[in-house]
Coordinates of C-alpha atoms in Angstrom, one line a residue:
X10 CA 234.5 -0.3 -0.5
X11 CA 234.6 3.2 0.9
X12 CA 233.8 4.6 -2.5
X13 CA 230.9 2.1 -3.0
X14 CA 229.5 2.9 0.3
X15 CA 229.7 6.6 -0.4
X16 CA 227.4 6.2 -3.4
X17 CA 224.6 4.7 -1.3
X18 CA 222.1 7.4 -0.2
X19 CA 222.3 8.5 3.4
X20 CA 219.5 7.3 5.8
X21 CA 216.4 9.4 5.6
X22 CA 216.1 11.8 8.4
X23 CA 212.7 11.9 10.0
X24 CA 210.4 14.7 8.9
X25 CA 209.4 15.8 12.4
X26 CA 213.0 16.2 13.4
X27 CA 213.7 18.7 10.6
X28 CA 210.6 20.9 11.3
X29 CA 211.3 24.0 13.4
X30 CA 209.8 24.3 16.8
X31 CA 207.6 27.3 15.8
X32 CA 206.0 25.4 13.0
X33 CA 205.3 22.4 15.3
X34 CA 203.7 24.7 17.8
X35 CA 201.6 26.4 15.1
X36 CA 200.4 23.1 13.7
X37 CA 199.4 21.9 17.1
X38 CA 197.4 25.2 17.8
X39 CA 195.7 25.0 14.4
X40 CA 194.8 21.3 15.0
X41 CA 193.4 22.1 18.4
X42 CA 191.4 25.1 17.0
X43 CA 189.9 22.9 14.4
X44 CA 188.9 20.2 16.9
X45 CA 187.5 22.8 19.2
X46 CA 185.5 24.4 16.4
X47 CA 184.1 21.1 15.4
X48 CA 183.1 20.2 18.9
X49 CA 181.6 23.7 19.5
X50 CA 179.6 23.5 16.2
X51 CA 178.3 20.1 17.1
X52 CA 177.3 21.2 20.5
X53 CA 175.7 24.4 19.1
X54 CA 173.7 22.3 16.7
X55 CA 172.7 19.9 19.4
X56 CA 171.6 22.7 21.9
X57 CA 167.7 22.7 21.9
X58 CA 165.7 25.8 21.5
X59 CA 164.1 26.6 24.9
X60 CA 160.6 27.9 25.2
X61 CA 158.6 29.1 28.2
X62 CA 156.8 26.4 30.1
X63 CA 155.4 28.4 33.0
X64 CA 155.8 32.0 34.4
X65 CA 155.1 33.5 37.8
X66 CA 155.3 30.3 39.6
X67 CA 155.0 30.2 43.4
X68 CA 157.9 28.7 45.4
X69 CA 155.9 25.5 46.2
X70 CA 154.8 25.0 42.6
X71 CA 158.2 25.7 41.2
X72 CA 159.9 23.2 43.5
X73 CA 157.3 20.5 42.6
X74 CA 157.6 21.1 38.9
X75 CA 161.5 21.0 39.0
X76 CA 161.3 17.7 40.9
X77 CA 159.0 16.3 38.3
X78 CA 161.3 17.5 35.4
X79 CA 164.3 15.9 37.1
X80 CA 162.5 12.6 37.5
X81 CA 161.6 12.7 33.8
X82 CA 165.2 13.7 32.8
X83 CA 164.0 16.8 31.0
X84 CA 166.5 19.7 30.8
X85 CA 165.3 23.1 32.0
X86 CA 166.6 26.5 32.8
X87 CA 165.4 29.8 34.2
X88 CA 165.0 33.1 32.4
X89 CA 164.4 36.7 33.5
X90 CA 161.0 37.3 35.2
X91 CA 160.9 33.9 36.9
X92 CA 160.1 32.0 33.7
X93 CA 160.8 28.3 33.5
X94 CA 162.1 27.1 30.1
X95 CA 162.2 23.7 28.6
X96 CA 163.0 22.4 25.1
X97 CA 160.6 23.7 22.5
X98 CA 159.6 20.3 21.3
X99 CA 158.6 19.2 24.8
X100 CA 156.6 22.2 26.0
X101 CA 153.1 20.8 25.2
X102 CA 154.0 17.3 26.4
X103 CA 155.4 18.6 29.7
X104 CA 152.3 20.7 30.3
X105 CA 150.0 17.7 29.8
X106 CA 152.1 15.5 32.0
X107 CA 152.3 18.1 34.8
X108 CA 148.6 18.7 34.5
X109 CA 148.0 15.0 35.0
X110 CA 150.0 15.4 38.3
X111 CA 147.9 18.4 39.3
X112 CA 150.7 21.0 38.7
X113 CA 150.8 23.8 39.0
X114 CA 148.4 24.3 41.8
X115 CA 148.7 28.1 41.6
X116 CA 149.0 28.4 45.4
X117 CA 145.3 27.8 45.8
X118 CA 143.7 24.9 47.8
X119 CA 140.7 23.2 46.2
X120 CA 138.6 20.2 47.0
X121 CA 141.8 18.2 47.3
X122 CA 142.0 19.4 50.9
X123 CA 139.0 17.2 51.6
X124 CA 141.1 14.1 50.6
X125 CA 143.4 14.5 53.5
X126 CA 140.8 14.5 56.2
X127 CA 142.0 12.8 59.4
X128 CA 139.9 10.7 61.7
X129 CA 138.6 12.7 64.6
X130 CA 138.3 16.1 62.7
X131 CA 135.8 18.3 64.4
X132 CA 132.7 19.6 62.6
X133 CA 134.0 23.2 62.7
X134 CA 137.3 22.1 61.0
X135 CA 135.3 20.3 58.3
X136 CA 133.2 23.4 57.7
X137 CA 136.4 25.6 57.5
X138 CA 138.0 23.2 55.0
X139 CA 134.9 23.0 52.9
X140 CA 134.7 26.8 52.7
X141 CA 138.4 27.0 51.8
X142 CA 137.8 24.4 49.1
X143 CA 134.9 26.5 47.7
X144 CA 137.0 29.6 47.7
X145 CA 139.9 27.9 46.0
X146 CA 137.8 26.2 43.3
X147 CA 136.1 29.5 42.5
X148 CA 139.4 31.3 42.3
X149 CA 140.7 28.7 39.9
X150 CA 137.7 29.0 37.7
X151 CA 138.0 32.8 37.6
X152 CA 141.7 32.6 36.8
X153 CA 140.9 30.6 33.7
X154 CA 139.7 33.9 32.0
X155 CA 142.2 35.3 29.6
X156 CA 142.3 38.7 31.1
X157 CA 142.6 37.6 34.8
X158 CA 146.1 36.9 36.1
X159 CA 145.2 36.0 39.6
X160 CA 142.0 35.9 41.7
X161 CA 141.0 35.5 45.3
X162 CA 137.5 34.8 46.6
X163 CA 136.2 35.4 50.2
X164 CA 133.0 33.8 51.3
X165 CA 130.9 34.9 54.2
X166 CA 128.5 32.1 55.0
X167 CA 126.4 32.4 58.1
X168 CA 125.5 29.5 60.3
X169 CA 122.1 27.9 59.5
X170 CA 119.3 28.8 61.9
X171 CA 115.9 27.2 62.4
X172 CA 114.4 30.7 63.0
X173 CA 113.4 32.4 59.8
X174 CA 114.0 35.9 61.1
X175 CA 117.6 35.0 62.1
X176 CA 118.5 33.6 58.7
X177 CA 121.1 35.6 56.8
X178 CA 122.0 35.3 53.1
X179 CA 125.6 34.5 52.3
X180 CA 127.8 37.1 50.6
X181 CA 131.0 36.9 48.5
X182 CA 133.9 39.2 47.6
X183 CA 136.2 38.7 44.6
X184 CA 139.6 40.4 44.1
X185 CA 140.9 40.3 40.6
X186 CA 144.5 40.9 39.5
X187 CA 144.4 41.6 35.7
X188 CA 147.2 41.3 33.2
X189 CA 148.9 44.6 32.3
X190 CA 146.9 46.5 29.7
X191 CA 143.8 44.2 30.0
X192 CA 140.4 45.1 31.4
X193 CA 137.0 43.5 31.9
X194 CA 133.8 44.8 30.3
X195 CA 130.4 44.8 32.1
X196 CA 129.4 41.6 30.5
X197 CA 132.5 39.7 31.8
X198 CA 132.0 41.2 35.3
X199 CA 128.4 40.1 35.2
X200 CA 129.5 36.6 34.2
X201 CA 131.9 36.4 37.2
X202 CA 129.1 37.6 39.5
X203 CA 126.7 35.0 38.2
X204 CA 129.4 32.3 38.4
X205 CA 129.9 32.9 42.1
X206 CA 126.2 33.3 42.8
X207 CA 125.4 30.0 41.1
X208 CA 128.1 28.1 43.0
X209 CA 126.9 29.0 46.5
X210 CA 123.4 28.0 47.6
X211 CA 121.0 30.9 48.3
X212 CA 123.6 33.5 47.4
X213 CA 121.9 36.4 45.6
X214 CA 123.6 38.3 42.8
X215 CA 123.4 41.6 44.7
X216 CA 125.6 40.1 47.5
X217 CA 128.6 39.5 45.2
X218 CA 131.2 42.3 45.1
X219 CA 134.0 42.4 42.5
X220 CA 137.1 44.7 42.6
X221 CA 140.3 44.8 40.7
X222 CA 143.9 45.2 41.9
X223 CA 143.7 49.0 41.9
X224 CA 140.7 49.0 44.2
X225 CA 138.1 49.9 41.5
X226 CA 134.7 48.6 42.2
X227 CA 133.6 46.6 39.1
X228 CA 130.0 45.8 40.3
X229 CA 127.2 48.3 41.0
X230 CA 126.7 49.2 44.6
X231 CA 123.0 48.4 44.7
X232 CA 123.3 45.4 42.5
X233 CA 120.6 46.8 40.1
X234 CA 121.0 47.4 36.4
X235 CA 120.8 51.0 35.4
X236 CA 119.8 51.7 31.9
X237 CA 120.0 49.0 29.2
X238 CA 121.5 45.6 29.7
X239 CA 124.8 45.0 27.7
X240 CA 123.0 42.3 25.7
X241 CA 120.4 44.9 24.7
X242 CA 123.1 47.3 23.6
X243 CA 124.6 44.5 21.5
X244 CA 121.2 43.6 20.0
X245 CA 120.5 47.2 19.1
X246 CA 124.0 47.5 17.5
X247 CA 123.4 44.4 15.5
X248 CA 120.1 45.7 14.2
X249 CA 121.7 49.0 13.2
X250 CA 124.6 47.3 11.4
X251 CA 122.2 45.0 9.7
X252 CA 120.3 48.0 8.1
X253 CA 123.6 49.6 7.2
X254 CA 124.9 46.5 5.4
X255 CA 121.6 46.1 3.5
X256 CA 121.5 49.8 2.4
X257 CA 125.1 49.8 1.2
X258 CA 124.7 46.4 -0.5
X259 CA 121.7 47.6 -2.5
X260 CA 123.3 50.9 -3.5
X261 CA 126.7 49.5 -4.4
X262 CA 125.7 48.4 -7.9
X263 CA 124.4 51.9 -8.7
X264 CA 127.1 54.1 -7.1
X265 CA 130.0 51.7 -7.2
X266 CA 132.0 50.2 -4.3
X267 CA 133.1 52.5 -1.5
X268 CA 130.9 55.3 -2.9
X269 CA 128.1 55.2 -0.3
X270 CA 128.1 55.5 3.5
X271 CA 125.1 54.9 5.7
X272 CA 124.4 55.2 9.4
X273 CA 121.3 54.0 11.1
X274 CA 120.0 54.9 14.6
X275 CA 117.3 52.5 15.9
X276 CA 115.1 53.4 18.8
X277 CA 114.2 50.0 20.4
X278 CA 111.5 49.1 22.8
X279 CA 112.8 46.6 25.4
X280 CA 109.7 46.9 27.6
X281 CA 108.4 43.5 28.6
X282 CA 104.6 43.6 28.5
X283 CA 102.3 40.7 29.2
X284 CA 98.4 41.0 29.0
X285 CA 95.8 38.5 30.2
X286 CA 92.2 39.2 29.2
X287 CA 89.1 37.1 30.1
X288 CA 86.0 38.0 28.0
X289 CA 82.5 36.7 28.6
X290 CA 80.1 36.7 25.6
X291 CA 76.5 37.9 26.1
X292 CA 73.9 35.1 26.6
X293 CA 71.6 36.4 23.8
X294 CA 74.3 36.5 21.2
X295 CA 74.2 32.8 20.2
X296 CA 72.5 29.6 21.4
X297 CA 74.2 28.4 24.5
X298 CA 75.7 24.9 24.7
X299 CA 74.1 22.5 27.1
X300 CA 76.6 21.5 29.8
X301 CA 74.3 19.1 31.8
X302 CA 70.6 18.2 32.1
X303 CA 68.8 16.5 35.0
X304 CA 65.1 15.4 35.1
X305 CA 63.3 14.3 38.2
X306 CA 59.8 12.7 38.1
X307 CA 57.8 11.8 41.2
X308 CA 54.3 10.4 42.0
X309 CA 52.4 11.5 45.1
X310 CA 50.6 8.1 45.7
X311 CA 46.9 7.3 46.8
X312 CA 45.0 9.7 48.9
X313 CA 43.4 7.4 51.5
X314 CA 46.3 5.1 51.9
X315 CA 47.8 5.2 55.4
X316 CA 51.3 4.5 56.5
X317 CA 52.4 0.9 56.1
X318 CA 55.5 -1.2 56.1
X319 CA 58.4 -1.2 58.5
X320 CA 58.6 2.0 60.5
X321 CA 61.3 4.2 59.5
X322 CA 62.3 7.0 57.1
X323 CA 60.7 5.3 54.1
X324 CA 57.4 4.6 55.7
X325 CA 57.2 7.8 57.7
X326 CA 56.0 10.0 54.8
X327 CA 53.9 13.1 55.0
X328 CA 50.2 12.8 54.3
X329 CA 49.1 13.2 50.7
X330 CA 46.7 15.8 49.3
X331 CA 43.3 15.8 51.0
X332 CA 40.6 14.1 49.0
X333 CA 36.9 13.3 49.6
X334 CA 35.3 9.9 48.9
X335 CA 32.8 9.8 46.0
X336 CA 29.8 9.0 48.3
X337 CA 31.2 10.7 51.4
X338 CA 30.5 14.0 53.0
X339 CA 30.6 17.2 51.1
X340 CA 33.8 19.0 50.6
X341 CA 35.0 21.3 53.3
X342 CA 32.9 24.4 53.6
X343 CA 29.9 22.8 51.8
X344 CA 27.9 21.7 54.9
X345 CA 28.1 22.2 58.5
X346 CA 30.1 19.7 60.6
X347 CA 32.7 19.0 58.0
X348 CA 36.4 19.1 58.9
X349 CA 38.3 21.8 56.9
X350 CA 41.7 21.3 55.2
X351 CA 43.7 18.1 54.9
X352 CA 42.0 16.6 58.0
X353 CA 38.8 16.1 55.9
X354 CA 40.5 13.3 54.0
X355 CA 41.9 11.6 57.1
X356 CA 39.3 12.0 59.9
X357 CA 35.9 10.5 58.9
X358 CA 32.8 12.5 59.2
X359 CA 30.4 11.9 62.0
X360 CA 28.1 8.9 61.3
X361 CA 30.4 7.4 58.7
X362 CA 32.7 4.4 59.0
X363 CA 36.5 4.8 58.8
X364 CA 38.3 3.8 55.5
X365 CA 39.4 0.3 55.3
X366 CA 43.0 -0.5 54.4
X367 CA 43.3 -1.7 50.8
X368 CA 40.4 0.1 49.6
X369 CA 40.7 1.9 46.3
X370 CA 41.9 5.6 46.4
X371 CA 42.2 8.4 43.9
X372 CA 45.8 8.9 42.5
X373 CA 47.4 12.4 42.8
X374 CA 49.0 14.1 39.8
X375 CA 52.7 13.3 38.8
X376 CA 55.5 15.8 39.6
X377 CA 58.3 16.4 37.1
X378 CA 61.4 18.5 37.8
X379 CA 63.9 19.3 35.0
X380 CA 67.3 21.1 35.5
X381 CA 69.5 22.2 32.5
X382 CA 73.0 23.8 32.9
X383 CA 74.4 25.8 30.0
X384 CA 78.0 26.6 29.3
X385 CA 79.0 30.2 29.7
X386 CA 80.9 31.6 26.6
X387 CA 84.3 32.8 27.9
X388 CA 87.5 33.9 26.0
X389 CA 90.9 34.0 27.7
X390 CA 93.5 35.9 25.7
X391 CA 97.2 35.8 26.8
X392 CA 99.3 38.3 25.0
X393 CA 103.1 38.9 25.4
X394 CA 104.6 41.6 23.3
X395 CA 107.9 41.0 21.6
X396 CA 111.0 42.5 23.4
X397 CA 113.2 44.6 21.2
X398 CA 110.6 46.0 18.8
X399 CA 111.7 48.9 16.7
X400 CA 109.9 52.1 17.7
X401 CA 111.6 54.5 15.3
X402 CA 114.4 54.5 12.6
X403 CA 116.7 57.4 11.7
X404 CA 118.7 56.8 8.5
X405 CA 121.4 59.0 7.0
X406 CA 123.0 58.2 3.6
X407 CA 125.8 60.0 1.8
X408 CA 126.4 59.2 -1.8
X409 CA 129.6 60.1 -3.6
X410 CA 129.8 62.1 -6.8
X411 CA 130.0 60.0 -9.9
X412 CA 133.5 59.8 -11.4
X413 CA 133.8 60.4 -15.1
X414 CA 137.0 59.8 -17.2
X415 CA 137.5 61.6 -20.5
X416 CA 139.5 60.4 -23.5
X417 CA 142.7 61.9 -22.1
X418 CA 142.3 60.0 -18.8
X419 CA 141.3 63.0 -16.7
X420 CA 138.9 62.1 -13.9
X421 CA 136.1 64.5 -13.0
X422 CA 133.4 64.3 -10.3
X423 CA 129.8 65.0 -11.3
X424 CA 126.8 65.1 -9.0
X425 CA 124.0 62.6 -9.5
X426 CA 120.8 63.7 -11.3
X427 CA 117.5 64.3 -9.5
X428 CA 116.1 61.1 -11.0
X429 CA 119.0 59.0 -9.6
X430 CA 118.6 60.6 -6.2
X431 CA 114.8 59.9 -6.2
X432 CA 115.6 56.3 -7.1
X433 CA 118.1 55.9 -4.3
X434 CA 115.7 57.5 -1.9
X435 CA 113.0 55.0 -2.8
X436 CA 115.4 52.1 -2.6
X437 CA 116.5 53.1 0.9
X438 CA 112.9 53.4 2.1
X439 CA 112.1 49.9 0.9
X440 CA 115.2 48.5 2.5
X441 CA 114.6 50.1 5.9
X442 CA 110.9 49.5 5.9
X443 CA 110.0 53.2 6.1
X444 CA 106.9 53.9 8.2
X445 CA 105.5 57.4 8.4
X446 CA 103.2 56.4 11.3
X447 CA 106.2 55.1 13.2
X448 CA 108.0 58.4 12.8
X449 CA 110.9 57.2 10.7
X450 CA 113.2 59.8 9.2
X451 CA 115.5 59.5 6.1
X452 CA 118.1 61.9 4.8
X453 CA 120.0 61.1 1.5
X454 CA 122.8 63.5 0.5
X455 CA 124.9 63.6 -2.6
X456 CA 128.4 65.0 -1.9
X457 CA 132.0 64.5 -3.0
X458 CA 134.1 62.3 -0.7
X459 CA 137.3 63.7 0.5
X460 CA 138.6 60.5 2.1
X461 CA 141.3 58.7 0.2
X462 CA 140.5 55.4 -1.4
X463 CA 141.2 52.4 0.6
X464 CA 144.3 50.6 -0.6
X465 CA 144.3 46.9 0.0
X466 CA 147.0 45.7 2.3
X467 CA 149.9 44.2 0.5
X468 CA 150.7 40.6 1.2
X469 CA 153.9 40.0 3.2
X470 CA 156.5 38.5 0.9
X471 CA 157.9 35.1 1.6
X472 CA 161.2 36.4 2.6
X473 CA 159.7 38.7 5.3
X474 CA 157.6 36.0 7.0
X475 CA 158.7 35.0 10.5
X476 CA 158.9 31.3 9.6
X477 CA 161.2 32.0 6.6
X478 CA 163.4 34.3 8.7
X479 CA 163.8 31.6 11.4
X480 CA 164.6 29.0 8.8
X481 CA 167.1 31.2 7.2
X482 CA 168.8 31.9 10.5
X483 CA 169.2 28.2 11.2
X484 CA 170.5 27.5 7.7
X485 CA 172.9 30.5 7.9
X486 CA 174.3 29.3 11.3
X487 CA 175.0 25.8 9.9
X488 CA 176.6 27.3 6.7
X489 CA 178.8 29.6 8.8
X490 CA 180.0 26.7 10.9
X491 CA 180.7 24.7 7.8
X492 CA 182.6 27.6 6.1
X493 CA 184.8 28.1 9.2
X494 CA 185.7 24.4 9.4
X495 CA 186.4 24.3 5.6
X496 CA 188.6 27.4 5.9
X497 CA 190.6 25.9 8.7
X498 CA 191.0 22.6 7.0
X499 CA 191.8 23.8 3.5
X500 CA 193.6 27.1 4.4
X501 CA 195.6 26.2 7.5
X502 CA 195.7 22.5 8.2
X503 CA 196.1 21.2 4.7
X504 CA 199.1 23.5 3.7
X505 CA 200.8 22.7 7.1
X506 CA 200.3 19.0 6.7
X507 CA 201.6 19.2 3.1
X508 CA 204.7 21.0 4.2
X509 CA 205.3 18.5 7.0
X510 CA 204.9 15.7 4.5
X511 CA 207.6 17.0 2.2
X512 CA 210.7 14.9 2.1
X513 CA 214.1 16.6 2.5
X514 CA 216.0 17.2 -0.8
X515 CA 218.3 14.3 -1.8
X516 CA 222.0 14.8 -1.6
X517 CA 223.7 15.8 -4.8
X518 CA 225.1 13.0 -7.0
X519 CA 228.8 13.3 -7.3
X520 CA 231.2 11.5 -9.7
X521 CA 232.8 8.4 -8.6
X522 CA 236.3 9.9 -8.3
X523 CA 235.1 12.8 -6.2
X524 CA 232.8 10.9 -4.0
X525 CA 235.3 10.2 -1.2
X526 CA 236.7 13.7 -1.2
X527 CA 233.2 15.2 -1.3
X528 CA 232.1 13.1 1.6
X529 CA 235.1 14.1 3.6
X530 CA 234.6 17.7 2.7
X531 CA 230.9 17.6 3.7
X532 CA 231.8 15.9 6.9
X533 CA 234.4 18.4 7.8
X534 CA 232.1 21.3 6.9
X535 CA 229.4 19.9 9.2
X536 CA 231.9 19.5 12.0
X537 CA 233.2 23.0 11.6
X538 CA 229.6 24.3 11.5
X539 CA 228.8 22.6 14.7
X540 CA 231.9 23.9 16.3
X541 CA 231.0 27.5 15.2
X542 CA 227.5 27.1 16.6
X543 CA 228.8 25.8 19.9
X544 CA 231.3 28.7 20.0
X545 CA 228.5 31.2 19.3
X546 CA 226.4 29.8 22.1
X547 CA 229.2 29.9 24.6
X548 CA 231.2 33.0 23.5
X549 CA 228.7 35.3 21.7
X550 CA 231.0 38.4 22.3
X551 CA 233.9 36.7 20.6
X552 CA 231.8 35.7 17.6
X553 CA 230.5 39.3 17.3
X554 CA 234.0 40.7 17.2
X555 CA 235.0 38.2 14.5
X556 CA 232.0 39.2 12.4
X557 CA 232.8 42.9 12.9
X558 CA 236.4 42.3 11.6
X559 CA 235.0 40.5 8.5
X560 CA 232.7 43.3 7.8
X561 CA 235.4 45.9 8.2
X562 CA 237.7 43.9 6.0
X563 CA 235.1 43.7 3.2
X564 CA 234.7 47.4 3.3

């Protein structure tokens, strides 16, 4: 039975019990490193790319924006220079949401101050709040310009008065803080001045002052425009460039591209002239047109008829012309005793009976009046001359020598012939509208160009474009993480696990007759080995002396 039991394999010793302590510790460290690398790579891949949401925020606006971001569960962080960063994919959405909440306010108070008016506020306080609101709204409008970083507006509005002499026009002062390296041209300054002037009632343009953060006065002191207006400069430049393009375009087919240069100087007349003329035509020049005509016809009535009818204005008429009856006295001055003048027809002569009412009388002649009004010939001419008329043109054209290539490929420059120069001169005159009476001048010169030919800019290759570089960085980062994980798994963890999984070598198979003796010998050897190990741990000096004796004996 002992021999039979000796042939049965010994119980398998557990693998972990046979692994040295150093290998166990190394395996644990490798496994922890792999887990940490996996977690770090996952967190690195999940970390969003932060972009700038706002910069240069005031303390009040910064606190309000952070509270809003916390309520919306949006991650944020700060960068150098006071910039507030949020994930790149949420920048535009956050700006729109915060704008809906009125953030950031920029430290300026606008018309929202009028929404918090309390009951019982005095008229003076209302006026102050209204002025503050105007200043804040104007400052916000000016800050919307790309070159302006910050702006402040101060208004001086006098109290209204019923007396005309005591009325004072309001004034305004604008302080601008420009971005580094930015400046405002005269057109932009004029736009700011007119913006402020148009926002305040009865505020003239000359009462608006604009200065920058360095104390430079950007508006003229007297408020008047000296010289040409910027728009006039721009218009003159556009006219000159138009002539240049037309000249170069018509000469390019003859001389070739980039072989002609032209410059034009235009003398413009920006004088605004308005004439009004009122001309009357002579009366004898043409038949006049009848404007109105009035005809009046009246009859004097009978000579001997007296006043009759109802007394009044109609019946109280002056006496008619004096007449004498057919059989009556002679006319005045014909016989003595006659009554001269009109009385002869009214007062009867001596010895005659007075006229009887209703008797026939001699009618006086009819009176006719005619009035004709004629139209007076008149011409009103209203003439307004065009602004920006060309007074004089000065044109200079330089034409390059013609390039000739021989059979060997050598390039030579040859001047243009006289006929070609005459043709070019005539073409330029037609294009510019040459006028001798206007005093135009033209100078066409043929000379060799010394400037190098313009080389077209090379397109940026795909691998140099910023978008491609950013994509490559992201892909490279992910590949690096994958390579490290793969190396740790295949190069460290897999061999270690394979070694740990190896089973211990099986005991040698012995013949049946030697099984018992072998088992006893192996058991005695193990016991002796354990005893030696115990002795070495307890008496290391003794073991060292024994080893020295063995070495000396071998020698």
